[in-house]
Amino acid sequence: MVETAVDLRHVEPHKFQHAEFLKQVTMMWNSRGLSENPAALLHGFLSLWLTVSHSGTGSGMARNIARIKAGESPL
């Protein structure tokens, strides 16, 4: 994102989503003793997050970067 000068209006929400992801994984890890099957819980969360991320913001960011590299303005 930085290398292609993606507009900060697009970068900040992307970074926020990653920070929220880390908070959620940390919370799940810290409370793993309260779950009967913490591995299944984490697996379900990661599967869902990766699916949403890949089909949403992540793929949108990849498309924006490709458009910038093709000469479109980052704005």
XYZ file of N, CA and C in Angstrom:
225
model
N 0.820 -1.175 0.000
C 0.000 0.000 0.000
C 0.874 1.254 0.000
N 1.879 1.257 0.820
C 2.759 2.413 0.908
C 3.553 2.579 -0.392
N 4.045 1.463 -0.913
C 4.867 1.515 -2.126
C 4.111 2.075 -3.319
N 2.797 1.865 -3.369
C 2.003 2.354 -4.495
C 1.261 3.639 -4.163
N 1.520 4.219 -3.006
C 0.934 5.486 -2.581
C -0.587 5.439 -2.532
N -1.128 4.341 -1.997
C -2.572 4.230 -1.833
C -3.041 5.347 -0.911
N -4.130 5.991 -1.266
C -4.682 7.095 -0.490
C -4.981 6.626 0.937
N -4.644 7.468 1.914
C -4.828 7.115 3.325
C -6.283 6.817 3.670
N -7.224 7.371 2.921
C -8.642 7.069 3.171
C -8.936 5.591 2.971
N -8.104 4.916 2.197
C -8.271 3.487 1.963
C -7.368 2.658 2.875
N -6.227 3.205 3.226
C -5.252 2.491 4.052
C -5.723 2.375 5.497
N -6.218 3.465 6.046
C -6.584 3.484 7.465
C -7.659 2.453 7.815
N -8.752 2.333 7.049
C -9.729 1.286 7.389
C -9.138 -0.118 7.296
N -8.247 -0.309 6.343
C -7.592 -1.606 6.172
C -6.739 -1.929 7.402
N -5.973 -0.946 7.857
C -5.141 -1.140 9.040
C -5.998 -1.352 10.284
N -7.121 -0.641 10.376
C -8.030 -0.791 11.505
C -8.572 -2.216 11.574
N -8.963 -2.768 10.420
C -9.477 -4.132 10.390
C -8.433 -5.133 10.873
N -7.183 -4.925 10.496
C -6.129 -5.827 10.945
C -5.889 -5.695 12.448
N -5.959 -4.479 12.962
C -5.790 -4.280 14.400
C -6.927 -4.958 15.168
N -8.156 -4.854 14.654
C -9.296 -5.510 15.295
C -9.141 -7.031 15.252
N -8.629 -7.543 14.140
C -8.382 -8.972 14.013
C -7.413 -9.436 15.109
N -6.328 -8.702 15.283
C -5.343 -9.065 16.309
C -5.948 -9.014 17.710
N -6.788 -8.012 17.971
C -7.445 -7.932 19.274
C -8.325 -9.152 19.514
N -9.074 -9.535 18.492
C -9.992 -10.668 18.636
C -9.243 -11.978 18.827
N -8.173 -12.188 18.067
C -7.391 -13.417 18.216
C -6.741 -13.453 19.601
N -6.232 -12.328 20.050
C -5.625 -12.256 21.383
C -6.653 -12.562 22.464
N -7.845 -11.999 22.322
C -8.905 -12.258 23.289
C -9.274 -13.747 23.304
N -9.367 -14.346 22.140
C -9.701 -15.766 22.058
C -8.598 -16.613 22.688
N -7.348 -16.260 22.421
C -6.224 -17.008 22.980
C -6.222 -16.903 24.509
N -6.447 -15.691 25.000
C -6.422 -15.477 26.449
C -7.571 -16.170 27.172
N -8.669 -16.422 26.463
C -9.811 -17.075 27.111
C -9.989 -18.520 26.641
N -8.961 -19.102 26.064
C -9.059 -20.462 25.517
C -9.404 -21.502 26.578
N -9.044 -21.256 27.814
C -9.339 -22.190 28.890
C -10.825 -22.272 29.224
N -11.600 -21.309 28.749
C -13.034 -21.283 29.035
C -13.848 -22.057 27.999
N -13.204 -22.480 26.924
C -13.914 -23.165 25.844
C -13.647 -24.667 25.899
N -14.672 -25.438 25.524
C -14.492 -26.894 25.469
C -13.577 -27.293 24.316
N -13.636 -26.527 23.227
C -12.834 -26.852 22.054
C -12.274 -25.559 21.453
N -11.233 -25.003 22.077
C -10.711 -23.722 21.601
C -10.152 -23.782 20.186
N -9.621 -24.917 19.784
C -9.072 -25.027 18.426
C -10.184 -24.888 17.386
N -11.326 -25.510 17.637
C -12.448 -25.412 16.706
C -12.980 -23.982 16.662
N -13.033 -23.341 17.816
C -13.494 -21.960 17.878
C -12.571 -21.046 17.074
N -11.276 -21.185 17.286
C -10.303 -20.374 16.565
C -10.343 -20.679 15.070
N -10.442 -21.948 14.718
C -10.504 -22.333 13.306
C -11.718 -21.705 12.624
N -12.865 -21.765 13.284
C -14.072 -21.161 12.720
C -13.913 -19.666 12.525
N -13.340 -18.998 13.524
C -13.129 -17.551 13.437
C -12.175 -17.210 12.294
N -11.054 -17.928 12.226
C -10.080 -17.647 11.174
C -10.647 -17.906 9.785
N -11.396 -18.982 9.639
C -12.013 -19.295 8.344
C -12.956 -18.187 7.911
N -13.793 -17.743 8.832
C -14.734 -16.674 8.519
C -14.007 -15.382 8.207
N -13.025 -15.034 9.033
C -12.296 -13.778 8.829
C -11.572 -13.776 7.490
N -10.918 -14.874 7.172
C -10.193 -14.941 5.900
C -11.144 -14.853 4.710
N -12.294 -15.480 4.821
C -13.278 -15.421 3.743
C -13.778 -13.996 3.553
N -14.150 -13.354 4.636
C -14.656 -11.980 4.551
C -13.558 -11.036 4.087
N -12.370 -11.193 4.634
C -11.254 -10.328 4.265
C -10.884 -10.493 2.797
N -10.825 -11.723 2.351
C -10.424 -11.981 0.966
C -11.472 -11.470 -0.019
N -12.743 -11.642 0.309
C -13.786 -11.231 -0.631
C -14.161 -9.768 -0.477
N -13.712 -9.132 0.590
C -14.094 -7.747 0.843
C -12.932 -6.790 0.699
N -12.486 -6.276 1.822
C -11.459 -5.233 1.853
C -10.158 -5.669 1.201
N -9.725 -6.887 1.468
C -8.443 -7.349 0.909
C -8.446 -7.385 -0.601
N -9.495 -7.932 -1.195
C -9.530 -7.992 -2.655
C -9.747 -6.606 -3.239
N -10.504 -5.760 -2.528
C -10.685 -4.382 -2.990
C -9.369 -3.629 -2.982
N -8.572 -3.831 -1.939
C -7.268 -3.169 -1.865
C -6.361 -3.679 -2.979
N -6.400 -4.969 -3.242
C -5.574 -5.525 -4.323
C -5.972 -4.924 -5.666
N -7.280 -4.762 -5.887
C -7.741 -4.141 -7.139
C -7.287 -2.689 -7.225
N -7.373 -1.965 -6.106
C -6.929 -0.565 -6.107
C -5.442 -0.449 -6.407
N -4.647 -1.316 -5.823
C -3.202 -1.288 -6.070
C -2.918 -1.577 -7.541
N -3.613 -2.546 -8.120
C -3.420 -2.866 -9.543
C -3.800 -1.672 -10.414
N -4.866 -0.969 -10.051
C -5.287 0.203 -10.833
C -4.258 1.320 -10.724
N -3.682 1.521 -9.535
C -2.652 2.548 -9.361
C -1.430 2.198 -10.193
N -1.030 0.921 -10.139
C 0.142 0.493 -10.909
C -0.096 0.657 -12.415
N -1.366 0.595 -12.822
C -1.699 0.767 -14.245
C -1.788 2.243 -14.631
N -1.569 3.133 -13.661
C -1.515 4.547 -13.990
C -2.644 5.398 -13.435
N -3.622 4.791 -12.774
C -4.720 5.565 -12.207
C -4.258 6.319 -10.963
N -4.837 7.458 -10.724
C -4.474 8.269 -9.554
C -4.846 7.545 -8.258
N -4.000 7.604 -7.239
C -4.334 6.996 -5.954
C -5.549 7.646 -5.287
N -5.878 8.854 -5.681
C -7.028 9.538 -5.084
C -8.315 8.946 -5.601
